Amino acid sequence: MYTALQHLHSYLAYLVLLGLVIAIISAVAGSAGNKPFTDSNRKMALLGLIPTHLQWVVGLILYFVSPLGASNFSGAAMKDSVSRLYILEHPLMMIIAVILITVGYARAKRAVGTNKGFRAIYIFYGIALVLILARIPWNAWPGN
Ligand code: HEM
Protein backbone atom coordinates (compact mmCIF):
# COMPACT_ATOMS: atom_id res chain seq x y z
CA MET A 1 0.00 0.00 0.00
CA TYR A 2 2.72 2.46 1.06
CA THR A 3 5.03 1.68 -1.88
CA ALA A 4 2.15 1.84 -4.40
CA LEU A 5 1.04 5.23 -3.06
CA GLN A 6 4.62 6.49 -3.00
CA HIS A 7 5.10 5.55 -6.66
CA LEU A 8 1.72 6.98 -7.66
CA HIS A 9 2.55 10.27 -5.89
CA SER A 10 5.95 10.34 -7.57
CA TYR A 11 4.57 9.74 -11.11
CA LEU A 12 1.56 12.04 -10.69
CA ALA A 13 4.01 14.85 -9.90
CA TYR A 14 5.12 14.79 -13.58
CA LEU A 15 1.50 15.18 -14.71
CA VAL A 16 0.96 18.02 -12.21
CA LEU A 17 3.96 19.98 -13.52
CA LEU A 18 3.20 19.22 -17.18
CA GLY A 19 -0.51 20.11 -16.84
CA LEU A 20 0.27 23.39 -15.08
CA VAL A 21 2.93 24.41 -17.61
CA ILE A 22 0.60 23.66 -20.57
CA ALA A 23 -2.31 25.51 -18.93
CA ILE A 24 -0.14 28.54 -18.11
CA ILE A 25 1.45 28.76 -21.59
CA SER A 26 -1.94 28.42 -23.24
CA ALA A 27 -3.40 31.15 -20.96
CA VAL A 28 -0.50 33.52 -21.69
CA ALA A 29 -0.91 32.87 -25.44
CA GLY A 30 -4.69 33.39 -25.22
CA SER A 31 -4.25 36.61 -23.30
CA ALA A 32 -1.72 37.92 -25.83
CA GLY A 33 -4.15 37.05 -28.64
CA ASN A 34 -6.74 39.34 -27.00
CA LYS A 35 -9.58 36.89 -27.67
CA PRO A 36 -12.44 36.02 -25.29
CA PHE A 37 -11.92 33.11 -22.87
CA THR A 38 -13.98 30.24 -24.31
CA ASP A 39 -15.21 26.90 -23.00
CA SER A 40 -12.33 25.13 -24.75
CA ASN A 41 -9.90 27.47 -22.96
CA ARG A 42 -11.62 26.44 -19.72
CA LYS A 43 -11.03 22.77 -20.60
CA MET A 44 -7.35 23.56 -21.18
CA ALA A 45 -7.24 24.99 -17.64
CA LEU A 46 -8.61 21.63 -16.39
CA LEU A 47 -5.27 20.11 -17.43
CA GLY A 48 -3.77 22.01 -14.52
CA LEU A 49 -6.62 21.44 -12.08
CA ILE A 50 -7.36 17.70 -12.36
CA PRO A 51 -3.85 16.22 -11.79
CA THR A 52 -3.26 18.67 -8.91
CA HIS A 53 -6.48 17.63 -7.17
CA LEU A 54 -5.69 13.93 -7.63
CA GLN A 55 -2.18 14.52 -6.29
CA TRP A 56 -3.57 16.33 -3.27
CA VAL A 57 -5.78 13.38 -2.32
CA VAL A 58 -2.96 10.84 -2.83
CA GLY A 59 -0.57 13.08 -0.86
CA LEU A 60 -3.02 13.38 2.02
CA ILE A 61 -3.37 9.58 2.32
CA LEU A 62 0.40 9.16 1.92
CA TYR A 63 0.93 11.61 4.76
CA PHE A 64 -0.69 9.13 7.19
CA VAL A 65 0.92 6.02 5.67
CA SER A 66 4.49 7.19 5.04
CA PRO A 67 7.17 6.95 7.76
CA LEU A 68 8.20 10.45 6.62
CA GLY A 69 4.73 11.95 7.26
CA ALA A 70 2.63 12.48 10.41
CA SER A 71 4.15 9.51 12.26
CA ASN A 72 7.58 11.16 12.09
CA PHE A 73 6.43 14.27 13.94
CA SER A 74 8.59 15.19 16.94
CA GLY A 75 10.49 18.20 18.24
CA ALA A 76 13.75 16.68 17.06
CA ALA A 77 12.37 15.98 13.57
CA MET A 78 11.23 19.61 13.27
CA LYS A 79 14.83 20.71 13.81
CA ASP A 80 15.99 18.61 10.87
CA SER A 81 15.42 20.39 7.53
CA VAL A 82 14.62 17.25 5.47
CA SER A 83 12.19 15.83 8.07
CA ARG A 84 10.52 19.24 8.46
CA LEU A 85 10.07 19.45 4.68
CA TYR A 86 8.00 16.23 4.63
CA ILE A 87 6.14 16.78 7.91
CA LEU A 88 5.21 20.43 7.46
CA GLU A 89 6.58 22.52 4.59
CA HIS A 90 5.76 20.26 1.63
CA PRO A 91 2.16 19.43 2.66
CA LEU A 92 1.35 23.01 3.72
CA MET A 93 2.79 24.62 0.59
CA MET A 94 1.09 22.08 -1.69
CA ILE A 95 -2.27 22.68 -0.01
CA ILE A 96 -1.88 26.45 -0.50
CA ALA A 97 -0.98 25.78 -4.17
CA VAL A 98 -4.07 23.58 -4.66
CA ILE A 99 -6.28 26.30 -3.15
CA LEU A 100 -4.76 28.94 -5.49
CA ILE A 101 -5.33 26.69 -8.52
CA THR A 102 -8.93 26.03 -7.48
CA VAL A 103 -9.61 29.77 -6.99
CA GLY A 104 -7.95 30.60 -10.35
CA TYR A 105 -10.02 27.98 -12.15
CA ALA A 106 -13.27 29.11 -10.47
CA ARG A 107 -12.58 32.74 -11.45
CA ALA A 108 -11.76 31.75 -15.03
CA LYS A 109 -14.92 29.65 -15.25
CA ARG A 110 -17.00 32.66 -14.26
CA ALA A 111 -15.16 34.74 -16.88
CA VAL A 112 -16.05 32.56 -19.91
CA GLY A 113 -17.03 34.96 -22.71
CA THR A 114 -14.83 37.81 -21.43
CA ASN A 115 -11.05 38.15 -21.78
CA LYS A 116 -10.39 38.04 -18.01
CA GLY A 117 -10.25 34.23 -17.76
CA PHE A 118 -6.72 33.96 -19.17
CA ARG A 119 -5.34 36.36 -16.58
CA ALA A 120 -6.95 34.42 -13.71
CA ILE A 121 -5.31 31.23 -14.96
CA TYR A 122 -1.80 32.48 -15.55
CA ILE A 123 -1.63 34.50 -12.32
CA PHE A 124 -3.11 31.92 -9.90
CA TYR A 125 -1.61 28.86 -11.60
CA GLY A 126 1.72 30.70 -12.01
CA ILE A 127 2.01 31.53 -8.30
CA ALA A 128 0.94 27.96 -7.42
CA LEU A 129 3.61 26.51 -9.73
CA VAL A 130 6.32 28.62 -8.05
CA LEU A 131 5.17 27.40 -4.60
CA ILE A 132 5.11 23.77 -5.78
CA LEU A 133 8.61 24.03 -7.27
CA ALA A 134 9.85 25.68 -4.08
CA ARG A 135 8.82 22.78 -1.85
CA ILE A 136 9.11 19.63 -3.96
CA PRO A 137 11.51 17.23 -2.15
CA TRP A 138 14.21 17.61 -4.84
CA ASN A 139 16.57 15.46 -2.72
CA ALA A 140 14.34 12.44 -3.48
CA TRP A 141 12.68 13.34 -6.80
CA PRO A 142 12.83 12.42 -9.64
CA GLY A 143 15.65 10.14 -8.52
CA ASN A 144 13.78 6.90 -7.57
C1 HEM B 1 0.35 19.36 -6.01
C2 HEM B 1 0.66 18.74 -4.98
C3 HEM B 1 1.87 17.88 -4.72
C4 HEM B 1 2.99 17.60 -5.47
C5 HEM B 1 3.37 18.12 -6.85
C6 HEM B 1 3.79 16.68 -4.68
C7 HEM B 1 5.02 16.14 -5.08
C8 HEM B 1 5.78 15.24 -4.34
C9 HEM B 1 7.01 14.64 -4.79
C10 HEM B 1 7.65 14.87 -6.16
C11 HEM B 1 7.44 13.81 -3.80
C12 HEM B 1 8.72 12.93 -3.82
C13 HEM B 1 8.32 11.58 -4.34
C14 HEM B 1 9.50 10.64 -4.43
O1 HEM B 1 10.18 10.43 -3.43
O2 HEM B 1 9.74 10.13 -5.54
C15 HEM B 1 6.49 13.91 -2.70
C16 HEM B 1 6.59 13.21 -1.51
C17 HEM B 1 5.67 13.30 -0.49
N1 HEM B 1 4.52 14.06 -0.46
FE1 HEM B 1 3.85 15.24 -1.97
N2 HEM B 1 3.17 16.42 -3.48
C18 HEM B 1 1.99 17.15 -3.46
C19 HEM B 1 1.07 17.20 -2.44
C20 HEM B 1 1.19 16.59 -1.22
C21 HEM B 1 0.29 16.74 -0.11
C22 HEM B 1 -0.96 17.62 -0.12
C23 HEM B 1 0.76 15.96 0.91
C24 HEM B 1 0.22 15.72 2.31
C25 HEM B 1 -0.81 16.28 2.85
C26 HEM B 1 1.97 15.32 0.44
C27 HEM B 1 2.74 14.46 1.18
C28 HEM B 1 3.90 13.87 0.75
C29 HEM B 1 4.67 12.92 1.56
C30 HEM B 1 4.34 12.42 2.98
C31 HEM B 1 5.77 12.56 0.79
C32 HEM B 1 6.89 11.56 1.17
C33 HEM B 1 6.48 10.17 0.70
C34 HEM B 1 7.53 9.13 1.02
O3 HEM B 1 8.51 9.02 0.27
O4 HEM B 1 7.33 8.41 2.02
N3 HEM B 1 2.21 15.74 -0.85
N4 HEM B 1 5.49 14.78 -3.06
mmCIF file of N, CA, C and O in Angstrom, residues 16-66:
data_model
loop_
_atom_site.group_PDB
_atom_site.id
_atom_site.type_symbol
_atom_site.label_atom_id
_atom_site.label_comp_id
_atom_site.label_asym_id
_atom_site.label_seq_id
_atom_site.Cartn_x
_atom_site.Cartn_y
_atom_site.Cartn_z
ATOM 1 N N VAL A 16 1.287 16.733 -12.845
ATOM 2 C CA VAL A 16 0.959 18.017 -12.212
ATOM 3 C C VAL A 16 1.772 19.129 -12.887
ATOM 4 O O VAL A 16 1.219 20.134 -13.347
ATOM 5 N N LEU A 17 3.097 18.937 -12.974
ATOM 6 C CA LEU A 17 3.965 19.981 -13.525
ATOM 7 C C LEU A 17 3.654 20.213 -15.005
ATOM 8 O O LEU A 17 3.516 21.359 -15.444
ATOM 9 N N LEU A 18 3.484 19.105 -15.749
ATOM 10 C CA LEU A 18 3.200 19.222 -17.180
ATOM 11 C C LEU A 18 1.860 19.940 -17.410
ATOM 12 O O LEU A 18 1.770 20.869 -18.225
ATOM 13 N N GLY A 19 0.834 19.507 -16.691
ATOM 14 C CA GLY A 19 -0.506 20.107 -16.839
ATOM 15 C C GLY A 19 -0.488 21.592 -16.523
ATOM 16 O O GLY A 19 -1.078 22.403 -17.240
ATOM 17 N N LEU A 20 0.213 21.964 -15.460
ATOM 18 C CA LEU A 20 0.268 23.385 -15.076
ATOM 19 C C LEU A 20 1.011 24.200 -16.126
ATOM 20 O O LEU A 20 0.561 25.285 -16.511
ATOM 21 N N VAL A 21 2.146 23.666 -16.621
ATOM 22 C CA VAL A 21 2.930 24.410 -17.612
ATOM 23 C C VAL A 21 2.106 24.604 -18.891
ATOM 24 O O VAL A 21 2.027 25.714 -19.430
ATOM 25 N N ILE A 22 1.425 23.541 -19.356
ATOM 26 C CA ILE A 22 0.603 23.662 -20.573
ATOM 27 C C ILE A 22 -0.518 24.688 -20.352
ATOM 28 O O ILE A 22 -0.760 25.559 -21.189
ATOM 29 N N ALA A 23 -1.190 24.592 -19.204
ATOM 30 C CA ALA A 23 -2.308 25.511 -18.926
ATOM 31 C C ALA A 23 -1.824 26.961 -18.859
ATOM 32 O O ALA A 23 -2.485 27.873 -19.377
ATOM 33 N N ILE A 24 -0.652 27.168 -18.247
ATOM 34 C CA ILE A 24 -0.138 28.545 -18.107
ATOM 35 C C ILE A 24 0.280 29.093 -19.483
ATOM 36 O O ILE A 24 -0.097 30.211 -19.852
ATOM 37 N N ILE A 25 1.018 28.284 -20.261
ATOM 38 C CA ILE A 25 1.452 28.758 -21.589
ATOM 39 C C ILE A 25 0.233 29.069 -22.452
ATOM 40 O O ILE A 25 0.164 30.105 -23.119
ATOM 41 N N SER A 26 -0.768 28.193 -22.403
ATOM 42 C CA SER A 26 -1.937 28.424 -23.241
ATOM 43 C C SER A 26 -2.718 29.658 -22.771
ATOM 44 O O SER A 26 -3.261 30.398 -23.592
ATOM 45 N N ALA A 27 -2.718 29.940 -21.464
ATOM 46 C CA ALA A 27 -3.402 31.148 -20.963
ATOM 47 C C ALA A 27 -2.636 32.416 -21.360
ATOM 48 O O ALA A 27 -3.243 33.421 -21.733
ATOM 49 N N VAL A 28 -1.307 32.349 -21.301
ATOM 50 C CA VAL A 28 -0.502 33.522 -21.693
ATOM 51 C C VAL A 28 -0.714 33.788 -23.193
ATOM 52 O O VAL A 28 -0.937 34.935 -23.610
ATOM 53 N N ALA A 29 -0.707 32.713 -23.995
ATOM 54 C CA ALA A 29 -0.907 32.870 -25.440
ATOM 55 C C ALA A 29 -2.302 33.428 -25.725
ATOM 56 O O ALA A 29 -2.458 34.338 -26.546
ATOM 57 N N GLY A 30 -3.312 32.908 -25.024
ATOM 58 C CA GLY A 30 -4.685 33.389 -25.218
ATOM 59 C C GLY A 30 -4.820 34.850 -24.845
ATOM 60 O O GLY A 30 -5.472 35.631 -25.545
ATOM 61 N N SER A 31 -4.182 35.233 -23.765
ATOM 62 C CA SER A 31 -4.251 36.613 -23.303
ATOM 63 C C SER A 31 -3.577 37.541 -24.316
ATOM 64 O O SER A 31 -4.096 38.613 -24.638
ATOM 65 N N ALA A 32 -2.436 37.093 -24.842
ATOM 66 C CA ALA A 32 -1.717 37.921 -25.832
ATOM 67 C C ALA A 32 -2.544 38.061 -27.110
ATOM 68 O O ALA A 32 -2.489 39.095 -27.770
ATOM 69 N N GLY A 33 -3.322 37.024 -27.443
ATOM 70 C CA GLY A 33 -4.146 37.048 -28.644
ATOM 71 C C GLY A 33 -5.368 37.947 -28.501
ATOM 72 O O GLY A 33 -6.077 38.199 -29.466
ATOM 73 N N ASN A 34 -5.617 38.416 -27.271
ATOM 74 C CA ASN A 34 -6.737 39.336 -26.995
ATOM 75 C C ASN A 34 -8.095 38.800 -27.454
ATOM 76 O O ASN A 34 -8.932 39.546 -27.955
ATOM 77 N N LYS A 35 -8.288 37.485 -27.305
ATOM 78 C CA LYS A 35 -9.580 36.885 -27.671
ATOM 79 C C LYS A 35 -10.373 36.599 -26.406
ATOM 80 O O LYS A 35 -9.790 36.543 -25.321
ATOM 81 N N PRO A 36 -11.694 36.374 -26.510
ATOM 82 C CA PRO A 36 -12.435 36.018 -25.295
ATOM 83 C C PRO A 36 -12.072 34.616 -24.813
ATOM 84 O O PRO A 36 -11.691 33.753 -25.610
ATOM 85 N N PHE A 37 -12.184 34.403 -23.500
ATOM 86 C CA PHE A 37 -11.918 33.108 -22.874
ATOM 87 C C PHE A 37 -13.117 32.202 -23.162
ATOM 88 O O PHE A 37 -14.240 32.503 -22.767
ATOM 89 N N THR A 38 -12.870 31.093 -23.881
ATOM 90 C CA THR A 38 -13.985 30.237 -24.311
ATOM 91 C C THR A 38 -14.063 28.974 -23.450
ATOM 92 O O THR A 38 -13.205 28.730 -22.602
ATOM 93 N N ASP A 39 -15.070 28.150 -23.734
ATOM 94 C CA ASP A 39 -15.213 26.895 -22.996
ATOM 95 C C ASP A 39 -14.045 25.953 -23.290
ATOM 96 O O ASP A 39 -13.647 25.186 -22.412
ATOM 97 N N SER A 40 -13.492 26.013 -24.495
ATOM 98 C CA SER A 40 -12.327 25.133 -24.750
ATOM 99 C C SER A 40 -11.090 25.643 -24.012
ATOM 100 O O SER A 40 -10.247 24.843 -23.602
ATOM 101 N N ASN A 41 -10.995 26.948 -23.797
ATOM 102 C CA ASN A 41 -9.898 27.470 -22.961
ATOM 103 C C ASN A 41 -10.088 26.989 -21.518
ATOM 104 O O ASN A 41 -9.119 26.676 -20.824
ATOM 105 N N ARG A 42 -11.326 26.930 -21.084
ATOM 106 C CA ARG A 42 -11.623 26.437 -19.718
ATOM 107 C C ARG A 42 -11.174 24.979 -19.593
ATOM 108 O O ARG A 42 -10.578 24.584 -18.589
ATOM 109 N N LYS A 43 -11.434 24.190 -20.644
ATOM 110 C CA LYS A 43 -11.030 22.771 -20.600
ATOM 111 C C LYS A 43 -9.508 22.651 -20.552
ATOM 112 O O LYS A 43 -8.970 21.752 -19.913
ATOM 113 N N MET A 44 -8.821 23.550 -21.218
ATOM 114 C CA MET A 44 -7.349 23.562 -21.178
ATOM 115 C C MET A 44 -6.889 23.815 -19.737
ATOM 116 O O MET A 44 -5.924 23.204 -19.271
ATOM 117 N N ALA A 45 -7.593 24.686 -19.032
ATOM 118 C CA ALA A 45 -7.244 24.992 -17.636
ATOM 119 C C ALA A 45 -7.458 23.770 -16.735
ATOM 120 O O ALA A 45 -6.805 23.621 -15.699
ATOM 121 N N LEU A 46 -8.376 22.868 -17.162
ATOM 122 C CA LEU A 46 -8.613 21.633 -16.386
ATOM 123 C C LEU A 46 -7.367 20.748 -16.363
ATOM 124 O O LEU A 46 -7.175 19.964 -15.433
ATOM 125 N N LEU A 47 -6.516 20.884 -17.392
ATOM 126 C CA LEU A 47 -5.266 20.106 -17.426
ATOM 127 C C LEU A 47 -4.391 20.425 -16.213
ATOM 128 O O LEU A 47 -3.605 19.605 -15.761
ATOM 129 N N GLY A 48 -4.516 21.640 -15.720
ATOM 130 C CA GLY A 48 -3.770 22.014 -14.518
ATOM 131 C C GLY A 48 -4.509 21.619 -13.252
ATOM 132 O O GLY A 48 -3.890 21.251 -12.242
ATOM 133 N N LEU A 49 -5.829 21.677 -13.303
ATOM 134 C CA LEU A 49 -6.624 21.443 -12.085
ATOM 135 C C LEU A 49 -6.734 19.958 -11.699
ATOM 136 O O LEU A 49 -6.526 19.595 -10.536
ATOM 137 N N ILE A 50 -7.037 19.103 -12.681
ATOM 138 C CA ILE A 50 -7.355 17.701 -12.356
ATOM 139 C C ILE A 50 -6.150 16.943 -11.760
ATOM 140 O O ILE A 50 -6.275 16.362 -10.677
ATOM 141 N N PRO A 51 -4.968 16.952 -12.411
ATOM 142 C CA PRO A 51 -3.848 16.219 -11.789
ATOM 143 C C PRO A 51 -3.487 16.755 -10.407
ATOM 144 O O PRO A 51 -3.125 15.997 -9.506
ATOM 145 N N THR A 52 -3.619 18.085 -10.213
ATOM 146 C CA THR A 52 -3.257 18.666 -8.914
ATOM 147 C C THR A 52 -4.222 18.191 -7.830
ATOM 148 O O THR A 52 -3.805 17.877 -6.708
ATOM 149 N N HIS A 53 -5.512 18.106 -8.170
ATOM 150 C CA HIS A 53 -6.485 17.633 -7.174
ATOM 151 C C HIS A 53 -6.261 16.165 -6.831
ATOM 152 O O HIS A 53 -6.330 15.770 -5.675
ATOM 153 N N LEU A 54 -5.980 15.359 -7.873
ATOM 154 C CA LEU A 54 -5.692 13.932 -7.635
ATOM 155 C C LEU A 54 -4.473 13.799 -6.723
ATOM 156 O O LEU A 54 -4.466 13.021 -5.763
ATOM 157 N N GLN A 55 -3.440 14.583 -7.037
ATOM 158 C CA GLN A 55 -2.182 14.519 -6.289
ATOM 159 C C GLN A 55 -2.396 14.907 -4.828
ATOM 160 O O GLN A 55 -1.796 14.334 -3.919
ATOM 161 N N TRP A 56 -3.257 15.851 -4.627
ATOM 162 C CA TRP A 56 -3.567 16.334 -3.275
ATOM 163 C C TRP A 56 -4.161 15.196 -2.436
ATOM 164 O O TRP A 56 -3.762 14.978 -1.294
ATOM 165 N N VAL A 57 -5.118 14.478 -3.042
ATOM 166 C CA VAL A 57 -5.777 13.378 -2.322
ATOM 167 C C VAL A 57 -4.772 12.268 -2.017
ATOM 168 O O VAL A 57 -4.688 11.775 -0.881
ATOM 169 N N VAL A 58 -3.961 11.899 -3.029
ATOM 170 C CA VAL A 58 -2.964 10.843 -2.831
ATOM 171 C C VAL A 58 -1.960 11.288 -1.752
ATOM 172 O O VAL A 58 -1.603 10.516 -0.854
ATOM 173 N N GLY A 59 -1.538 12.542 -1.833
ATOM 174 C CA GLY A 59 -0.573 13.076 -0.863
ATOM 175 C C GLY A 59 -1.118 13.028 0.554
ATOM 176 O O GLY A 59 -0.405 12.666 1.499
ATOM 177 N N LEU A 60 -2.403 13.368 0.692
ATOM 178 C CA LEU A 60 -3.019 13.376 2.021
ATOM 179 C C LEU A 60 -3.027 11.969 2.633
ATOM 180 O O LEU A 60 -2.698 11.787 3.814
ATOM 181 N N ILE A 61 -3.369 10.965 1.810
ATOM 182 C CA ILE A 61 -3.367 9.577 2.317
ATOM 183 C C ILE A 61 -1.927 9.167 2.659
ATOM 184 O O ILE A 61 -1.649 8.608 3.721
ATOM 185 N N LEU A 62 -1.017 9.510 1.732
ATOM 186 C CA LEU A 62 0.398 9.162 1.917
ATOM 187 C C LEU A 62 0.941 9.741 3.223
ATOM 188 O O LEU A 62 1.769 9.122 3.907
ATOM 189 N N TYR A 63 0.450 10.921 3.561
ATOM 190 C CA TYR A 63 0.931 11.607 4.762
ATOM 191 C C TYR A 63 0.718 10.750 6.019
ATOM 192 O O TYR A 63 1.497 10.807 6.958
ATOM 193 N N PHE A 64 -0.380 9.952 6.005
ATOM 194 C CA PHE A 64 -0.689 9.131 7.187
ATOM 195 C C PHE A 64 -0.181 7.700 7.060
ATOM 196 O O PHE A 64 -0.319 6.902 7.980
ATOM 197 N N VAL A 65 0.424 7.372 5.909
ATOM 198 C CA VAL A 65 0.921 6.021 5.673
ATOM 199 C C VAL A 65 2.462 6.004 5.667
ATOM 200 O O VAL A 65 3.079 5.040 6.098
ATOM 201 N N SER A 66 3.036 7.114 5.197
ATOM 202 C CA SER A 66 4.492 7.191 5.043
ATOM 203 C C SER A 66 5.208 7.368 6.383
ATOM 204 O O SER A 66 4.738 8.111 7.248
#
